[in-house]
CSV table of C-alpha atoms in Angstrom, one decimal:
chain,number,residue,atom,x,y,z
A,10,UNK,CA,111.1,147.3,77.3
A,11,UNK,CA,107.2,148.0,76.5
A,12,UNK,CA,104.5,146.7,79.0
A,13,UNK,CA,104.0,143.1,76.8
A,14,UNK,CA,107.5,142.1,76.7
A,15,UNK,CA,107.6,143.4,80.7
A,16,UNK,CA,104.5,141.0,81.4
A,17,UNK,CA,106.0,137.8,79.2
A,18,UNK,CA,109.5,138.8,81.3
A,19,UNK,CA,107.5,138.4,84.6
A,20,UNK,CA,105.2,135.2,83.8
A,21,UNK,CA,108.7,133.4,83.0
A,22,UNK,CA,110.3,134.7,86.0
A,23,UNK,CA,107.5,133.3,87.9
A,24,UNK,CA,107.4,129.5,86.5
A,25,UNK,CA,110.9,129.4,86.9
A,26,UNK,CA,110.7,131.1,90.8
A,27,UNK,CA,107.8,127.3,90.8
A,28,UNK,CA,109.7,125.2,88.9
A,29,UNK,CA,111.6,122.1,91.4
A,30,UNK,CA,115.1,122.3,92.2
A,31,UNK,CA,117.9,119.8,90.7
A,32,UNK,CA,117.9,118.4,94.8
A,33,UNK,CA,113.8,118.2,94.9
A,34,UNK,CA,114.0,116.0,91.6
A,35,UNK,CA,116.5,113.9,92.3
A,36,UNK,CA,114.7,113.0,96.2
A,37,UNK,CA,111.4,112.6,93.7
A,38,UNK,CA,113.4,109.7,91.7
A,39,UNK,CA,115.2,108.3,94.6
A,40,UNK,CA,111.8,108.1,96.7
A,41,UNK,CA,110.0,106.5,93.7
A,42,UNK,CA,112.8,103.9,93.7
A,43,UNK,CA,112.5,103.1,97.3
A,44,UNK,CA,108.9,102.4,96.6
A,45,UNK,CA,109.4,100.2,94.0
A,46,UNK,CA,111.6,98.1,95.6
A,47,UNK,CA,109.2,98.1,98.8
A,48,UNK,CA,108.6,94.8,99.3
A,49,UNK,CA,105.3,94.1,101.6
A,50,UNK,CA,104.5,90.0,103.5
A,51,UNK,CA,101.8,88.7,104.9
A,52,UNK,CA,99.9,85.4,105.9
A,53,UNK,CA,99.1,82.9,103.3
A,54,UNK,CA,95.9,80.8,103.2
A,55,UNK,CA,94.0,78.7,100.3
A,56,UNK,CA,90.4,79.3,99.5
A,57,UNK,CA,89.0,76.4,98.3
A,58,UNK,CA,87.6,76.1,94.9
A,59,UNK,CA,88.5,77.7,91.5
A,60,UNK,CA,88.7,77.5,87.8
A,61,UNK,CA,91.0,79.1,85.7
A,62,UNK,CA,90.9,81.3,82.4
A,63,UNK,CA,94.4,82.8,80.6
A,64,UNK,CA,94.9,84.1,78.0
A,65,UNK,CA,98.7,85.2,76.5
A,66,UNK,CA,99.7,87.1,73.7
A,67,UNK,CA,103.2,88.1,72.9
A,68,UNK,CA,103.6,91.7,74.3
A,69,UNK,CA,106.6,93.2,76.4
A,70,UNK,CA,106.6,96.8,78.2
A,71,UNK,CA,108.8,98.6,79.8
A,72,UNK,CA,108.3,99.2,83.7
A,73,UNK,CA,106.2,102.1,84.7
A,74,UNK,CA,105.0,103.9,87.6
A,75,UNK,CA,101.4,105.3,88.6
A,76,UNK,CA,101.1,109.2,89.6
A,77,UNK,CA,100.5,109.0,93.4
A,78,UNK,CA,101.3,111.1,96.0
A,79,UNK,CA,104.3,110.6,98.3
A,80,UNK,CA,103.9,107.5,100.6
A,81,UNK,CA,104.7,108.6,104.0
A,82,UNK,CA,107.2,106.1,105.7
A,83,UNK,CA,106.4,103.5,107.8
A,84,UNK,CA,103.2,103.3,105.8
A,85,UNK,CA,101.3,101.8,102.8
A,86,UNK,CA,98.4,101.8,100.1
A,87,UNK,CA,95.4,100.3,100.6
A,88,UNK,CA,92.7,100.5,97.5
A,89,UNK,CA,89.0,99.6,97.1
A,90,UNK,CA,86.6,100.2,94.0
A,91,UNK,CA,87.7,104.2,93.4
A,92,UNK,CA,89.2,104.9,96.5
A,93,UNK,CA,92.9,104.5,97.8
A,94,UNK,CA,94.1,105.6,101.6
A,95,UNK,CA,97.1,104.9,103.5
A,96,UNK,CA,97.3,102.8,106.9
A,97,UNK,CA,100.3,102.1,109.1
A,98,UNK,CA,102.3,99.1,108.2
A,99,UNK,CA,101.4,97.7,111.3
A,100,UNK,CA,97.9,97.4,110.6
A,101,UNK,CA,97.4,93.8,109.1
A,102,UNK,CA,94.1,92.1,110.1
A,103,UNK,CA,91.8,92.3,107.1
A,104,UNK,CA,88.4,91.7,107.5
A,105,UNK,CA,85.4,91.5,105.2
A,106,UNK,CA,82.5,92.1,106.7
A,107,UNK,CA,80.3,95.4,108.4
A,108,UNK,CA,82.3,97.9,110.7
A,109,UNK,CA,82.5,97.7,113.4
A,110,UNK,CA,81.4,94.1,115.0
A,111,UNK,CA,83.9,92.1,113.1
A,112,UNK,CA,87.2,91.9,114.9
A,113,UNK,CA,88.9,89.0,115.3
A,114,UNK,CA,92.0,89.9,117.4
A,115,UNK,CA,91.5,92.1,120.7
A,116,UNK,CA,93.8,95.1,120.0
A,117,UNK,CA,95.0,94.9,116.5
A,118,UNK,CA,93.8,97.6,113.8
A,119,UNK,CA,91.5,96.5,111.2
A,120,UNK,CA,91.7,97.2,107.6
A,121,UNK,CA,87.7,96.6,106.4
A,122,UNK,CA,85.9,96.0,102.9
A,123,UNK,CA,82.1,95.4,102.6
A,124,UNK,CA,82.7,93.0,100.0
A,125,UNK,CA,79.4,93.4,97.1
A,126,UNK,CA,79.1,89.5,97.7
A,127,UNK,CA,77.9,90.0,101.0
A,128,UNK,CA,74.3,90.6,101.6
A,129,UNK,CA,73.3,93.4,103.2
A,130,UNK,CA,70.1,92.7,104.9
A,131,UNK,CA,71.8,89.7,106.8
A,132,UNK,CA,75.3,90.9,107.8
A,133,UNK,CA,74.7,93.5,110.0
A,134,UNK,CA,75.9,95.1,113.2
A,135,UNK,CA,73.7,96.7,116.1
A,136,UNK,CA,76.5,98.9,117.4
A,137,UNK,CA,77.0,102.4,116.5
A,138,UNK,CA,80.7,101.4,118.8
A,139,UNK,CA,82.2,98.8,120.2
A,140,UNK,CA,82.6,99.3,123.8
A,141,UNK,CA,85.8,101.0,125.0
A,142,UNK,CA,87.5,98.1,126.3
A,143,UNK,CA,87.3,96.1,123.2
A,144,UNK,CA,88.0,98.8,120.4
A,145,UNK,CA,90.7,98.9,118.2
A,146,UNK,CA,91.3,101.2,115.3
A,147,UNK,CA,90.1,100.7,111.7
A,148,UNK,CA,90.1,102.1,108.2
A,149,UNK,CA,86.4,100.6,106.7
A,150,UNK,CA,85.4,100.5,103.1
A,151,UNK,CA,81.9,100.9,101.9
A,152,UNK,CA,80.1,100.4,105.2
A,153,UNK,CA,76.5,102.0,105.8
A,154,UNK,CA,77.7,105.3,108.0
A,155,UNK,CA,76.3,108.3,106.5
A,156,UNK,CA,79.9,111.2,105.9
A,157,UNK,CA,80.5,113.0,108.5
A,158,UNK,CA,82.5,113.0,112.1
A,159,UNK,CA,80.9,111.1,115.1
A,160,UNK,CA,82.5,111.5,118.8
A,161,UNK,CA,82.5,108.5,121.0
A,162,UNK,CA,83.5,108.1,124.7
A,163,UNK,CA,87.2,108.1,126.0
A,164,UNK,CA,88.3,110.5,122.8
A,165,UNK,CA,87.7,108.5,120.7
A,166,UNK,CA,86.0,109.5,116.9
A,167,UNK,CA,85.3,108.4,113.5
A,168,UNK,CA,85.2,110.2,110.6
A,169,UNK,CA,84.0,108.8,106.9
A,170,UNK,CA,84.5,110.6,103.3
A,171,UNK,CA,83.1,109.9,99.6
A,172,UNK,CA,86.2,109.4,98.6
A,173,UNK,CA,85.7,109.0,94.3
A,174,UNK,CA,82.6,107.6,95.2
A,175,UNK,CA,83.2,105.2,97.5
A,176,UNK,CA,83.2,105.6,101.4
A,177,UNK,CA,86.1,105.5,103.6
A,178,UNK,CA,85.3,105.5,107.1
A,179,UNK,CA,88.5,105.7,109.9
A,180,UNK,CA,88.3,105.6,113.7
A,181,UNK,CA,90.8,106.1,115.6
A,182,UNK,CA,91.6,107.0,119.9
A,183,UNK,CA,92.6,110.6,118.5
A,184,UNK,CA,91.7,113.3,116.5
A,185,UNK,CA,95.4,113.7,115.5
A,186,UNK,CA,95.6,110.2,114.0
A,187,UNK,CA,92.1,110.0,112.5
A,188,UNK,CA,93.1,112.9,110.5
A,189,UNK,CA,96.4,111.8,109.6
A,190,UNK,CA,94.7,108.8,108.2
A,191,UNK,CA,91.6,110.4,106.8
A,192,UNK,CA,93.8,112.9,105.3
A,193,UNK,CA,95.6,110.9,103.0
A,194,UNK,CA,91.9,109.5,101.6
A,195,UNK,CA,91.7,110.2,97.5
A,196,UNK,CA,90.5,108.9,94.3
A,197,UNK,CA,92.0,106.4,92.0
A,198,UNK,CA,91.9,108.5,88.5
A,199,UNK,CA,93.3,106.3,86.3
A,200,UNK,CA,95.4,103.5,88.3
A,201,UNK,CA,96.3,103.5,92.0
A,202,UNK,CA,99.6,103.2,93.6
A,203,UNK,CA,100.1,99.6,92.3
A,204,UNK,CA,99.1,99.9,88.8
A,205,UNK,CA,95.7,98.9,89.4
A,206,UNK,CA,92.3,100.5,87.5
A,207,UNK,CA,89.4,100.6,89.3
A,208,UNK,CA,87.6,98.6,86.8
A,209,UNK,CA,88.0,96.9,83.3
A,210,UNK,CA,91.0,94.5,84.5
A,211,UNK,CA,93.6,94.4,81.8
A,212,UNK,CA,94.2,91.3,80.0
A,213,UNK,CA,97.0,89.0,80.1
A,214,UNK,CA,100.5,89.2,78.2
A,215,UNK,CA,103.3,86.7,77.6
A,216,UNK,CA,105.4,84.9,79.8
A,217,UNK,CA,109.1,86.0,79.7
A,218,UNK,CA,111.8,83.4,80.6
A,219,UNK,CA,113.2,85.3,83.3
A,220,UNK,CA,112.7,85.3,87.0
A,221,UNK,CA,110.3,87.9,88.8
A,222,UNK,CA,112.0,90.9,90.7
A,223,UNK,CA,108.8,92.0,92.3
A,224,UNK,CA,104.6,92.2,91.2
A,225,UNK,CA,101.8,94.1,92.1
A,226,UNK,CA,98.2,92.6,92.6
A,227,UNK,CA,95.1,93.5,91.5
A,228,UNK,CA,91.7,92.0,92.6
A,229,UNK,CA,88.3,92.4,91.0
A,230,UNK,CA,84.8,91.2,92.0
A,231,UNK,CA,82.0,91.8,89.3
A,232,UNK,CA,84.1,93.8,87.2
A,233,UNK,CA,85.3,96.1,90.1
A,234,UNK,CA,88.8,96.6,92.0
A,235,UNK,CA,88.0,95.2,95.9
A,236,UNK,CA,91.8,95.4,96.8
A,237,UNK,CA,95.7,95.7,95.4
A,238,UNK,CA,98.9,94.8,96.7
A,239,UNK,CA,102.9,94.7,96.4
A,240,UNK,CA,105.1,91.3,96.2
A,241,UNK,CA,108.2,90.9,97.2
A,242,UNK,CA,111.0,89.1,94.8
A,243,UNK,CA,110.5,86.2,96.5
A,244,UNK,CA,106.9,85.5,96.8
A,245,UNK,CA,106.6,87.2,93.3
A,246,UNK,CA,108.7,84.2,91.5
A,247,UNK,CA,107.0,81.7,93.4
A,248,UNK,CA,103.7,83.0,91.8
A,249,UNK,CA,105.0,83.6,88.2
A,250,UNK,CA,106.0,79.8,88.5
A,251,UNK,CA,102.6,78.6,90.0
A,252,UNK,CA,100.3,80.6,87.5
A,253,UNK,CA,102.7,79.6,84.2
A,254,UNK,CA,102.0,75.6,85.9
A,255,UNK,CA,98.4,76.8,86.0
A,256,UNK,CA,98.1,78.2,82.5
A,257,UNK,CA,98.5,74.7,81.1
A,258,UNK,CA,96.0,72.5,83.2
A,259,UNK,CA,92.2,72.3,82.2
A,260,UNK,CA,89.6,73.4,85.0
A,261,UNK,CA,86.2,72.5,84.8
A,262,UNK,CA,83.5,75.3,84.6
A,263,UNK,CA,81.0,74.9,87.3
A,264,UNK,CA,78.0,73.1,87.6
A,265,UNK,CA,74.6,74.4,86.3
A,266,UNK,CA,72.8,75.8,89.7
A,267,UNK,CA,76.1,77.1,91.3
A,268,UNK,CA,74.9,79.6,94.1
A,269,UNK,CA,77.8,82.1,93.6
A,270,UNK,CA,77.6,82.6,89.7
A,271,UNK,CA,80.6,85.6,89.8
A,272,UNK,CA,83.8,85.0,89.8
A,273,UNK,CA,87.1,87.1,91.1
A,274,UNK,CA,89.2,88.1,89.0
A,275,UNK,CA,93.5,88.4,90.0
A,276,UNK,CA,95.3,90.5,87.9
A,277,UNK,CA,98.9,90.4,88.1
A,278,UNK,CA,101.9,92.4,86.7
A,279,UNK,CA,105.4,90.8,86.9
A,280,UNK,CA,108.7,92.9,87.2
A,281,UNK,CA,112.0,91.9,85.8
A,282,UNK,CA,114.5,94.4,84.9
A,283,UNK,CA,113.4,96.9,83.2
A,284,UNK,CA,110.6,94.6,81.2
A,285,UNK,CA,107.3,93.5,82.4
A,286,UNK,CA,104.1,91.3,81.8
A,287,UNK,CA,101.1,90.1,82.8
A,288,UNK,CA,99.1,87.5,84.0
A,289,UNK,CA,95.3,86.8,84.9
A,290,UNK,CA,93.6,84.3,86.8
A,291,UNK,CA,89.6,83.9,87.0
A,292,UNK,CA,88.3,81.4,89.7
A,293,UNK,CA,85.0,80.3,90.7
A,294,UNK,CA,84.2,79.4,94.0
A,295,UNK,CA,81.8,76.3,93.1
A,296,UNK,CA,84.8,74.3,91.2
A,297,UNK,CA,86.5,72.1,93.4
A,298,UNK,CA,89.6,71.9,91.3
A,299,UNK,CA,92.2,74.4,93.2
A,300,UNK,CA,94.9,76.3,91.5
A,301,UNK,CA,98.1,76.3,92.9
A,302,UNK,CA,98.3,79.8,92.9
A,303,UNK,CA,95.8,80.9,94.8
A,304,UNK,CA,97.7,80.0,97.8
A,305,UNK,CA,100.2,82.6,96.6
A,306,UNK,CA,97.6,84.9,95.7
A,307,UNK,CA,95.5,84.3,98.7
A,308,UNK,CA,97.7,86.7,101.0
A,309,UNK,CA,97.4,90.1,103.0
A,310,UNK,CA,94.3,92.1,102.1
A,311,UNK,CA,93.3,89.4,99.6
A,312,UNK,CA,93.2,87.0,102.1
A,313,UNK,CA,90.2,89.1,104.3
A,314,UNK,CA,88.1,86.6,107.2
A,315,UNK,CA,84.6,86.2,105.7
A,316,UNK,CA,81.7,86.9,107.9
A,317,UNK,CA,81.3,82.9,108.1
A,318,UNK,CA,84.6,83.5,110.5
A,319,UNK,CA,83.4,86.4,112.3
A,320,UNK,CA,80.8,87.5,114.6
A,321,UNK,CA,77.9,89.0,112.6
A,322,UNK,CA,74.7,89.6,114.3
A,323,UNK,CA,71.9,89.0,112.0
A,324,UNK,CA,69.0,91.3,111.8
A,325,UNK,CA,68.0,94.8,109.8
A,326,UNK,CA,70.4,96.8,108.0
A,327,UNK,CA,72.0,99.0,110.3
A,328,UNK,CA,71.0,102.7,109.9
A,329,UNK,CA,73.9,105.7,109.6
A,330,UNK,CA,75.7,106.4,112.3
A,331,UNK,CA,75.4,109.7,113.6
């Protein structure tokens, strides 16, 4: 054998010495199943005000699934504009509004998004911290902290990354679970966990006749993904039936003057077998005529207390945290 053939030999021995074992690759599929069948509930509530626009054209696909990496058990996705991190199950108040003045519950972790709706020179918050006895954990989207780590009293630090652009801020009472957290911090490139691009929502597809196994969320403001979710079998039939009721009834568009000229924008995919299809839903917030399915939709992260629930103190923009 000559030195070529001795160099090819090697180079193949070496992608096969990488290449994943039968085991690895079948834990890979089974792991990607147990995701997809990962079913996630929270709180509903109805936000007042909406109009509608569908549009349906015949088109069936079969079922696939993003490129993401592992999701570590116990835990989930949460996405915003081009970034994507994972949070503890456990952690279920959402909140939109600045980090870190707007907590609701004493002692729950917060999942935070800055929402571009919100005005920046009006909700503010003087803290750099809340005081010890009344801080809680949080993941925080697109507040005003410059990157970087910051150390606060009783071991407690926060740490925020440009994650794809966006900033992800986490605090935590411990370096070990701020990194944890931090850690798992990437861009969306493409779609995130649930399917969902960070802008240019796609449109809608046909209804099938068939009942909904599961659906995935997506939910734009100005053009741009604020957050993305998993439903369950159960709350996702409930919402194919209330969106297909929806398609059919005539929403006004709203009046000349409106103060909130943007709309939101729901994208959802629908599971069923081994087919799938979508469905889209544009509301306005100065039409008085509700949808039935936002009270559906309206759950878990996109269900986030405004700062017209919180405590918000009004005043400059606060500067970076250091």
């Amino acid at each position: 054998m000559d030195s070529s053939e001795q160099r090819i030999a090697d180079s193949l021995a070496r992608h096969a010495a990488d290449a994943p074992s039968d085991h690895a690759l079948l834990s890979t599929v089974h792991g990607r199943l147990r995701r997809r069948r990962t079913g996630r509930v929270a709180g509903a509530a109805v936000l007042a005000a909406a109009v509608i626009a569908t549009a349906f054209t015949a088109n069936q696909t079969l079922r696939t699934e993003p490129e993401v990496a592992q999701t570590k058990p116990g835990w989930r996705w949460e996405s915003y504009k081009t970034a994507q991190v994972q949070v503890p199950d456990t952690w279920k108040q959402y909140i939109a509004g600045p980090a870190p003045c707007t907590f609701l519950q004493g002692g729950v972790p917060v999942i935070g998004r800055f929402y571009d709706f919100l005005p920046r020179d009006r909700y503010t918050c003087s803290y750099q911290v809340i005081p010890l006895k009344s801080r809680v954990p949080y993941v925080w989207f697109d507040d005003v902290q410059a990157p970087g780590i910051k150390q606060y009293d009783g071991g407690w630090s926060e740490e925020t990354r440009l994650v794809g652009g966006t900033k992800v801020s986490v605090l935590a009472p411990n370096e070990a679970l701020r990194r944890e957290i931090i850690d798992t911090a990437r861009p969306i490139t493409g779609v995130d966990t649930y399917g969902c691009t960070p802008d240019n929502p796609r449109p809608a597809t046909d209804v099938l006749n068939e009942e909904a196994d599961g659906a995935e969320v997506c939910e734009y403001f100005k053009g741009k993904l604020v957050a993305s979710s998993h439903l369950p079998p159960r709350v996702a039939a409930q919402l194919a039936k209330a969106m297909t009721k929806d398609r059919d009834t005539h929403f006004p568009a709203p009046a000349e003057g409106c103060g909130n000229s943007d709309p939101r924008t729901y994208v959802v995919q629908f599971h069923s077998g081994k087919k799938s299809w979508t469905m889209r839903l544009d509301y306005h917030p100065c039409v008085m005529l509700r949808p039935a399915s936002l009270a559906v939709l309206r759950t878990g992260p996109h269900n986030a207390y405004d700062p017209s629930q919180l405590h918000d103190p009004v005043g400059p923009v606060t500067p970076p945290r250091r």
